[in-house]
Tab-separated table of C-alpha atoms in Angstrom:
chain	number	residue	atom	x	y	z
G	1492	MET	CA	19.480	-27.205	10.862
G	1493	THR	CA	18.806	-29.591	13.758
G	1494	LEU	CA	15.522	-31.280	14.602
G	1495	VAL	CA	14.913	-28.774	17.411
G	1496	GLU	CA	15.514	-25.854	15.073
G	1497	HIS	CA	13.109	-27.338	12.507
G	1498	TYR	CA	10.514	-27.648	15.255
G	1499	ILE	CA	10.988	-24.014	16.312
G	1500	LEU	CA	10.851	-22.806	12.708
G	1501	LYS	CA	7.613	-24.719	12.118
G	1502	ILE	CA	5.940	-23.071	15.109
G	1503	ALA	CA	7.125	-19.570	14.177
G	1504	ALA	CA	6.345	-19.926	10.444
G	1505	THR	CA	2.839	-21.225	11.150
G	1506	ALA	CA	2.196	-18.323	13.517
G	1507	PHE	CA	3.527	-15.888	10.898
G	1508	LEU	CA	1.238	-17.202	8.148
G	1509	VAL	CA	-1.797	-17.178	10.434
G	1510	ALA	CA	-1.075	-13.637	11.681
G	1511	LEU	CA	-0.403	-12.371	8.160
G	1512	GLY	CA	-3.576	-13.950	6.785
G	1513	VAL	CA	-5.876	-12.819	9.599
G	1514	LEU	CA	-4.575	-9.250	9.744
G	1515	THR	CA	-4.704	-8.884	5.954
G	1516	ALA	CA	-8.250	-10.285	5.766
G	1517	VAL	CA	-9.545	-8.004	8.530
G	1518	ILE	CA	-7.992	-4.835	7.121
G	1519	TRP	CA	-8.946	-5.757	3.537
G	1520	LEU	CA	-12.554	-6.263	4.632
G	1521	THR	CA	-12.726	-2.812	6.223
G	1522	GLN	CA	-11.249	-1.249	3.085
G	1523	ALA	CA	-13.440	-3.264	0.696
G	1524	MET	CA	-16.652	-2.122	2.384
G	1525	ARG	CA	-15.769	1.440	1.419
G	1526	ASP	CA	-15.894	0.404	-2.260
G	1527	PHE	CA	-19.175	-1.487	-2.017
G	1528	ASP	CA	-20.818	1.230	-4.116
G	1529	LEU	CA	-19.104	-0.349	-7.145
G	1530	MET	CA	-22.003	-2.804	-7.186
G	1531	THR	CA	-24.778	-0.790	-5.532
G	1532	THR	CA	-24.528	2.475	-7.471
G	1533	LYS	CA	-22.158	1.865	-10.387
G	1534	GLY	CA	-23.604	-1.405	-11.626
G	1535	GLN	CA	-20.395	-3.445	-11.545
G	1536	SER	CA	-20.274	-7.207	-11.107
G	1537	LEU	CA	-18.991	-9.117	-8.083
G	1538	ILE	CA	-15.922	-10.117	-10.125
G	1539	VAL	CA	-15.041	-6.465	-10.770
G	1540	PHE	CA	-15.573	-5.683	-7.088
G	1541	PHE	CA	-13.144	-8.395	-5.950
G	1542	HIS	CA	-10.677	-7.483	-8.690
G	1543	ILE	CA	-10.501	-3.829	-7.688
G	1544	THR	CA	-10.510	-4.367	-3.927
G	1545	GLY	CA	-8.000	-7.206	-4.289
G	1546	LEU	CA	-5.488	-4.835	-5.871
G	1547	ILE	CA	-4.941	-3.132	-2.512
G	1548	ILE	CA	-3.646	-6.373	-0.954
G	1549	PRO	CA	0.051	-5.885	-1.941
G	1550	SER	CA	0.134	-2.517	-0.163
G	1551	LEU	CA	-1.502	-4.113	2.890
G	1552	LEU	CA	1.021	-6.954	2.889
G	1553	MET	CA	3.914	-4.506	2.787
G	1554	VAL	CA	2.666	-2.821	5.975
G	1555	ILE	CA	1.418	-5.942	7.755
G	1556	THR	CA	4.439	-8.226	7.154
G	1557	PRO	CA	6.668	-6.598	9.831
G	1558	ILE	CA	3.781	-6.719	12.310
G	1559	ALA	CA	3.100	-10.382	11.514
G	1560	LEU	CA	6.795	-11.192	12.006
G	1561	PHE	CA	6.751	-9.388	15.336
G	1562	ILE	CA	3.665	-11.288	16.504
G	1563	SER	CA	4.908	-14.690	15.302
G	1564	VAL	CA	8.314	-14.406	16.991
G	1565	LEU	CA	6.724	-13.289	20.266
G	1566	PHE	CA	4.128	-16.068	20.065
G	1567	ALA	CA	6.656	-18.805	19.294
G	1568	LEU	CA	9.074	-17.782	22.057
G	1569	ASN	CA	6.295	-17.331	24.594
G	1570	LYS	CA	4.844	-20.754	23.724
G	1571	LEU	CA	8.229	-22.473	23.935
G	1572	ASN	CA	8.944	-20.890	27.268
G	1573	GLY	CA	5.444	-21.490	28.626
G	1574	ASP	CA	5.745	-25.205	27.832
G	1575	SER	CA	9.232	-25.228	29.449
G	1576	GLU	CA	10.693	-26.295	26.091
G	1577	LEU	CA	12.993	-23.274	25.971
G	1578	VAL	CA	14.389	-24.082	29.403
G	1579	VAL	CA	14.966	-27.743	28.483
G	1580	ALA	CA	16.627	-26.759	25.182
G	1581	ALA	CA	18.953	-24.343	27.019
G	1582	ALA	CA	19.825	-27.032	29.562
G	1583	ALA	CA	20.599	-29.450	26.725
G	1584	GLY	CA	23.214	-27.059	25.359
G	1585	LEU	CA	21.248	-24.850	22.939
G	1586	SER	CA	23.045	-21.500	22.683
G	1587	PRO	CA	21.344	-18.127	21.979
G	1588	PHE	CA	22.764	-18.204	18.444
G	1589	GLN	CA	21.366	-21.675	17.801
G	1590	LEU	CA	17.978	-20.585	19.147
G	1591	PHE	CA	18.040	-17.547	16.890
G	1592	ARG	CA	18.888	-19.491	13.713
G	1593	PRO	CA	15.326	-20.684	12.871
G	1594	PHE	CA	13.969	-17.235	13.692
G	1595	ALA	CA	16.649	-15.690	11.468
G	1596	VAL	CA	15.435	-17.827	8.552
G	1597	LEU	CA	11.865	-16.631	9.095
G	1598	ILE	CA	12.852	-12.974	9.594
G	1599	VAL	CA	15.017	-12.889	6.465
G	1600	ALA	CA	12.326	-14.641	4.396
G	1601	GLY	CA	9.681	-12.226	5.681
G	1602	SER	CA	11.920	-9.239	4.908
G	1603	LEU	CA	12.530	-10.460	1.347
G	1604	PHE	CA	8.788	-10.952	0.895
G	1605	CYS	CA	8.168	-7.438	2.226
G	1606	GLY	CA	10.815	-6.080	-0.160
G	1607	PHE	CA	9.166	-7.785	-3.133
G	1608	MET	CA	5.795	-6.310	-2.159
G	1609	SER	CA	7.321	-2.870	-1.723
G	1610	LEU	CA	9.548	-2.725	-4.808
G	1611	GLU	CA	7.534	-4.704	-7.355
G	1612	ALA	CA	4.024	-5.820	-6.417
G	1613	MET	CA	2.739	-2.636	-4.759
G	1614	PRO	CA	3.523	-0.176	-7.621
G	1615	TRP	CA	2.133	-2.680	-10.134
G	1616	SER	CA	-1.086	-3.034	-8.136
G	1617	PHE	CA	-1.582	0.725	-7.815
G	1618	ARG	CA	-1.103	1.198	-11.554
G	1619	ALA	CA	-3.507	-1.659	-12.303
G	1620	LEU	CA	-5.976	-0.126	-9.851
G	1621	ARG	CA	-5.758	3.190	-11.690
G	1622	PHE	CA	-6.664	1.566	-15.018
G	1623	ALA	CA	-9.393	-0.565	-13.425
G	1624	LEU	CA	-11.060	2.505	-11.909
G	1625	THR	CA	-10.853	4.263	-15.264
G	1626	GLU	CA	-12.729	1.329	-16.788
G	1627	VAL	CA	-15.358	1.572	-14.056
G	1628	HIS	CA	-15.839	5.283	-14.708
G	1629	SER	CA	-16.065	4.572	-18.432
G	1630	ASP	CA	-18.717	1.906	-17.896
G	1631	PHE	CA	-20.565	4.118	-15.456
G	1632	LEU	CA	-20.622	6.960	-17.957
G	1633	THR	CA	-21.676	4.982	-21.018
G	1634	ARG	CA	-23.914	2.299	-19.469
G	1635	ILE	CA	-25.235	3.343	-16.069
G	1636	VAL	CA	-25.794	7.108	-16.366
G	1637	ARG	CA	-29.489	7.806	-16.967
G	1638	PRO	CA	-30.582	9.739	-20.072
G	1639	GLY	CA	-32.410	13.012	-19.540
G	1640	ALA	CA	-30.967	13.523	-16.027
G	1641	PHE	CA	-28.076	15.580	-14.703
G	1642	ASN	CA	-25.719	12.987	-13.211
G	1643	ALA	CA	-22.984	13.963	-10.728
G	1644	LEU	CA	-19.877	11.989	-11.770
G	1645	ASP	CA	-17.750	13.747	-9.172
G	1646	TYR	CA	-17.890	16.797	-6.940
G	1647	GLY	CA	-18.229	19.697	-9.397
G	1648	LEU	CA	-18.538	17.429	-12.455
G	1649	TYR	CA	-22.021	17.014	-13.992
G	1650	PHE	CA	-22.989	15.038	-17.082
G	1651	HIS	CA	-26.206	14.994	-19.123
G	1652	TYR	CA	-27.252	13.408	-22.380
G	1653	ARG	CA	-30.611	13.462	-24.132
G	1654	ALA	CA	-30.923	9.881	-25.358
G	1655	ARG	CA	-28.985	6.812	-26.395
G	1656	GLY	CA	-28.532	6.241	-30.133
G	1657	PRO	CA	-27.522	3.286	-32.324
G	1658	GLY	CA	-24.358	1.435	-31.293
G	1659	GLY	CA	-24.434	2.848	-27.778
G	1660	ALA	CA	-23.821	6.437	-28.912
G	1661	LEU	CA	-24.854	9.202	-26.499
G	1662	LEU	CA	-26.909	11.966	-28.126
G	1663	GLY	CA	-27.235	15.579	-26.996
G	1664	ILE	CA	-24.301	15.720	-24.569
G	1665	PHE	CA	-23.810	18.460	-21.989
G	1666	MET	CA	-21.059	18.369	-19.374
G	1667	LEU	CA	-20.097	20.972	-16.756
G	1668	ASP	CA	-16.681	20.704	-15.078
G	1669	GLN	CA	-16.230	22.998	-12.067
G	1670	ARG	CA	-13.520	21.000	-10.276
G	1671	ASP	CA	-10.819	23.565	-11.051
G	1672	PRO	CA	-11.432	26.557	-8.731
G	1673	GLY	CA	-9.923	28.913	-11.274
G	1674	GLN	CA	-11.778	27.747	-14.367
G	1675	ASN	CA	-15.172	26.401	-15.493
G	1676	ASN	CA	-15.437	24.186	-18.567
G	1677	VAL	CA	-18.653	23.442	-20.462
G	1678	TYR	CA	-18.718	20.697	-23.123
G	1679	ILE	CA	-21.622	20.537	-25.595
G	1680	ALA	CA	-21.764	17.974	-28.402
G	1681	GLU	CA	-24.340	16.433	-30.701
G	1682	LYS	CA	-23.017	12.913	-30.137
G	1683	GLY	CA	-20.431	11.004	-28.143
G	1684	ILE	CA	-19.013	7.489	-28.600
G	1685	ALA	CA	-16.883	5.634	-26.045
G	1686	SER	CA	-13.700	4.101	-27.455
G	1687	LYS	CA	-10.513	2.545	-26.132
G	1688	VAL	CA	-6.921	2.994	-27.327
G	1689	GLY	CA	-4.558	0.599	-25.573
G	1690	ASP	CA	-5.169	0.935	-21.857
G	1691	GLU	CA	-6.745	4.381	-22.175
G	1692	SER	CA	-10.499	5.019	-22.483
G	1693	TYR	CA	-11.932	8.041	-24.299
G	1694	LEU	CA	-15.284	9.620	-25.038
G	1695	VAL	CA	-15.112	10.924	-28.620
G	1696	LEU	CA	-17.366	13.969	-28.939
G	1697	GLU	CA	-18.627	14.951	-32.389
G	1698	THR	CA	-19.778	18.402	-33.582
G	1699	GLY	CA	-19.802	20.633	-30.571
G	1700	THR	CA	-18.158	23.393	-28.555
G	1701	ILE	CA	-15.984	23.809	-25.460
G	1702	GLN	CA	-16.514	26.944	-23.369
G	1703	ARG	CA	-13.748	27.839	-20.913
G	1704	GLN	CA	-14.219	30.706	-18.498
G	1705	ASP	CA	-11.495	31.759	-16.100
G	1706	LYS	CA	-12.444	33.047	-12.681
G	1707	GLY	CA	-12.977	36.808	-12.867
G	1708	SER	CA	-13.297	36.808	-16.657
G	1709	ALA	CA	-16.427	38.387	-18.101
G	1710	ALA	CA	-16.630	36.357	-21.329
G	1711	PRO	CA	-15.750	32.694	-21.881
G	1712	ALA	CA	-13.361	31.435	-24.551
G	1713	MET	CA	-15.113	29.165	-27.015
G	1714	VAL	CA	-13.610	26.357	-29.100
G	1715	VAL	CA	-15.653	24.789	-31.925
G	1716	PHE	CA	-14.746	21.221	-32.919
G	1717	ASP	CA	-15.850	18.534	-35.320
G	1718	SER	CA	-14.302	15.776	-33.226
G	1719	TYR	CA	-12.790	15.905	-29.756
G	1720	ALA	CA	-11.442	12.972	-27.674
G	1721	LEU	CA	-12.105	13.395	-23.969
G	1722	ASP	CA	-9.896	11.275	-21.676
G	1723	LEU	CA	-12.232	9.373	-19.361
G	1724	SER	CA	-9.537	9.094	-16.698
G	1725	HIS	CA	-10.235	12.757	-15.920
G	1726	PHE	CA	-13.774	11.828	-14.881
G	1727	GLY	CA	-12.446	10.192	-11.727
G	1728	ALA	CA	-11.177	11.953	-8.669
G	1729	GLY	CA	-7.982	11.106	-6.893
G	1730	MET	CA	-5.725	8.338	-8.041
G	1731	ASP	CA	-7.077	7.721	-11.555
G	1732	ALA	CA	-6.794	11.310	-12.816
G	1733	GLY	CA	-3.791	13.095	-14.297
G	1734	PRO	CA	-0.192	11.828	-14.586
G	1735	LEU	CA	1.002	8.715	-12.827
G	1736	ARG	CA	1.526	9.395	-9.149
G	1737	PRO	CA	4.768	8.338	-7.433
G	1738	ARG	CA	3.227	5.226	-5.871
G	1739	GLU	CA	1.903	4.152	-9.308
G	1740	ARG	CA	5.342	4.308	-10.918
G	1741	THR	CA	7.748	1.395	-10.955
G	1742	THR	CA	10.858	1.525	-8.810
G	1743	TRP	CA	12.950	1.829	-11.955
G	1744	GLU	CA	10.933	4.864	-13.047
G	1745	LEU	CA	11.401	6.481	-9.637
G	1746	LEU	CA	15.146	5.864	-9.826
G	1747	HIS	CA	15.283	7.601	-13.210
G	1748	TYR	CA	12.550	10.227	-13.034
G	1749	ASP	CA	12.953	13.382	-15.129
G	1750	PRO	CA	13.556	16.422	-12.861
G	1751	SER	CA	12.437	18.720	-15.700
G	1752	ASP	CA	8.969	17.116	-15.836
G	1753	PRO	CA	6.437	19.769	-14.701
G	1754	TYR	CA	4.567	17.213	-12.592
G	1755	VAL	CA	7.812	16.116	-10.908
G	1756	LYS	CA	8.843	19.719	-10.291
G	1757	LEU	CA	5.535	20.337	-8.555
G	1758	ASP	CA	6.280	17.763	-5.832
G	1759	GLU	CA	9.746	16.275	-6.276
G	1760	GLY	CA	9.971	15.575	-2.549
G	1761	HIS	CA	7.093	13.114	-2.803
G	1762	PHE	CA	8.970	11.173	-5.492
G	1763	ARG	CA	12.102	11.080	-3.340
G	1764	ALA	CA	10.192	9.966	-0.221
G	1765	GLU	CA	8.303	7.238	-2.123
G	1766	LEU	CA	11.518	5.818	-3.593
G	1767	HIS	CA	13.389	5.565	-0.291
G	1768	ASP	CA	10.305	4.352	1.571
G	1769	ARG	CA	10.194	1.304	-0.702
G	1770	PHE	CA	13.782	0.381	0.128
G	1771	VAL	CA	13.337	1.070	3.833
G	1772	ALA	CA	10.185	-1.078	4.232
G	1773	PRO	CA	11.970	-4.484	4.416
G	1774	LEU	CA	14.412	-3.075	6.989
G	1775	TYR	CA	11.499	-2.592	9.383
G	1776	ALA	CA	10.636	-6.275	8.999
G	1777	LEU	CA	14.182	-7.108	10.110
G	1778	ALA	CA	13.997	-4.661	13.005
G	1779	PHE	CA	10.610	-5.884	14.254
G	1780	GLY	CA	11.738	-9.503	14.192
G	1781	MET	CA	14.950	-8.688	16.062
G	1782	ILE	CA	13.111	-6.630	18.703
G	1783	ALA	CA	10.710	-9.507	19.373
G	1784	PHE	CA	13.564	-11.994	19.715
G	1785	ALA	CA	15.529	-9.688	22.004
G	1786	ALA	CA	12.496	-9.338	24.284
G	1787	LEU	CA	11.712	-13.036	24.803
G	1788	GLY	CA	14.767	-14.926	23.557
G	1789	ALA	CA	16.144	-15.690	27.044
G	1790	PRO	CA	14.581	-18.665	28.875
G	1791	ARG	CA	12.653	-17.921	32.052
G	1792	THR	CA	10.817	-20.041	34.565
G	1793	THR	CA	7.022	-20.158	34.448
G	1794	ARG	CA	6.955	-18.083	37.646
G	1795	GLN	CA	8.681	-15.140	35.987
G	1796	ASN	CA	6.339	-12.632	34.366
G	1797	ARG	CA	7.086	-11.977	30.692
G	1798	GLY	CA	4.404	-9.308	30.344
G	1799	LEU	CA	6.861	-6.490	31.009
G	1800	ALA	CA	9.202	-7.752	28.270
G	1801	ILE	CA	6.324	-8.026	25.785
G	1802	THR	CA	5.095	-4.530	26.674
G	1803	GLY	CA	8.598	-3.144	26.230
G	1804	ALA	CA	8.923	-4.810	22.829
G	1805	VAL	CA	5.566	-3.426	21.690
G	1806	MET	CA	6.483	0.075	22.822
G	1807	ALA	CA	9.900	-0.133	21.151
G	1808	GLY	CA	8.373	-1.321	17.864
G	1809	LEU	CA	5.687	1.363	17.981
G	1810	ALA	CA	8.208	4.115	18.675
G	1811	LEU	CA	10.443	2.873	15.858
G	1812	ARG	CA	7.595	2.830	13.306
G	1813	VAL	CA	6.254	6.233	14.325
G	1814	GLY	CA	9.780	7.595	13.978
G	1815	GLY	CA	9.941	6.022	10.521
G	1816	PHE	CA	6.753	7.778	9.437
G	1817	GLY	CA	8.198	11.043	10.704
G	1818	ALA	CA	11.454	10.448	8.813
G	1819	THR	CA	9.510	9.785	5.586
G	1820	ALA	CA	7.529	12.998	6.016
G	1821	LEU	CA	10.752	14.904	6.691
G	1822	LEU	CA	12.405	13.299	3.669
G	1823	ALA	CA	9.682	14.717	1.428
G	1824	ARG	CA	10.825	18.209	2.483
G	1825	GLN	CA	14.533	17.733	3.171
G	1826	PRO	CA	16.827	15.495	1.047
G	1827	SER	CA	19.275	15.469	3.970
G	1828	ALA	CA	16.831	13.272	5.907
G	1829	THR	CA	17.660	10.300	3.648
G	1830	ALA	CA	20.270	8.973	6.079
G	1831	LEU	CA	17.806	9.240	8.963
G	1832	ALA	CA	15.210	7.155	7.102
G	1833	TYR	CA	17.676	4.252	6.836
G	1834	LEU	CA	19.384	4.813	10.178
G	1835	LEU	CA	16.224	4.301	12.247
G	1836	PRO	CA	15.436	0.671	11.266
G	1837	LEU	CA	19.118	-0.265	11.084
G	1838	SER	CA	19.657	1.131	14.577
G	1839	GLY	CA	16.685	-0.885	15.775
G	1840	CYS	CA	18.273	-4.054	14.346
G	1841	VAL	CA	21.691	-3.352	15.855
G	1842	LEU	CA	20.398	-2.404	19.301
G	1843	ALA	CA	18.070	-5.411	19.449
G	1844	ALA	CA	20.872	-7.755	18.337
G	1845	GLY	CA	23.209	-6.224	20.903
G	1846	PHE	CA	20.646	-6.764	23.659
G	1847	ALA	CA	19.915	-10.329	22.557
G	1848	PHE	CA	23.513	-11.493	22.101
G	1849	ALA	CA	25.451	-9.393	24.594
G	1850	PRO	CA	27.459	-11.480	27.118
G	1851	ALA	CA	24.929	-10.694	29.856
G	1852	SER	CA	22.067	-11.990	27.708
G	1853	GLY	CA	23.550	-15.479	27.731
G	1854	LEU	CA	23.402	-15.698	31.524
G	1855	PRO	CA	19.899	-17.287	31.614
G	1856	PHE	CA	21.171	-20.111	29.399
G	1857	ARG	CA	24.268	-20.688	31.599
G	1858	ARG	CA	22.274	-20.465	34.830
G	1859	VAL	CA	19.803	-23.098	33.651
G	1860	ARG	CA	22.627	-25.469	32.738
G	1861	ALA	CA	24.473	-24.859	36.004
G	1862	LYS	CA	21.369	-25.589	38.110
G	1863	LEU	CA	20.667	-28.850	36.284
G	1864	ALA	CA	24.315	-29.898	36.507
G	1865	ALA	CA	24.336	-29.269	40.268
G	1866	ALA	CA	21.163	-31.302	40.666
């Protein structure tokens, strides 16, 4: 790589890192404020708050990386052209392929980074987030919930205990679970003790009953127990309840999921869409980088307006990403849409490369050289 190419790569890479950092920080801040109740109402420390909110960063990076590549390539090319450096480099013999080489290094590196986030870091972070939220719910239940009051742990889930006993035991437990529209569950126990087995947290109830009443049934079914372990992950709504969701499973697990699993049967399309979406994500980083280069890669004089080219690139990138979201949604319903999910970003790459390196696209470089030679 020549000195000029190193210079171009430095400008583009710096712009990429700045854009990636600023966009991630802004979006993370808006998301983190939604979880501020971890400290205000659930009594968690600042460390727990940053740990939980920080686990969403890999998913943000996966989405933001193509946008940051797009912005950095546009910024670098616009700066080079605005300072007349692109025109001088073209006059000195720099070809479109030589100009593209430093951008290609950045685009490929950004795509690999996006692929790592999508295939490895993001599913790990979602699974870690699930366990972290389970711990929060466990702490909230055993440390923060007030004795003698009916505490709403979730919509339709109410918990009450009479007093706290030795060793942190909860005495006189009553819990009403109305989250299932077809069934009401009432748990009554003399005592409950929080315990942890591996990564799972449980509330072990001692000497009590479980009353289950189906909707439309006149009498409830009653189960008497001496000891009953209640999974605390079911106290949380959304992502930390029930089996692992597709986005919480590793890529290897999605590649080898069991079609006979009842949870998979319930929404197999979601598993299929999640798997292919992870492989498609880095292709959009390639496409966005190529579209930006195709828009501003040709040198222009300072009198020529580049706003139209930038607007066209933005519209092309937006249309491509919206089409990708539509293809993912279609893939969840139709397996035949798999080819479409990959074809969209690949087509964007090919069309942008064709526009950037077609014989006509090299005319600005040749015209600049011819004018300087004549002078």
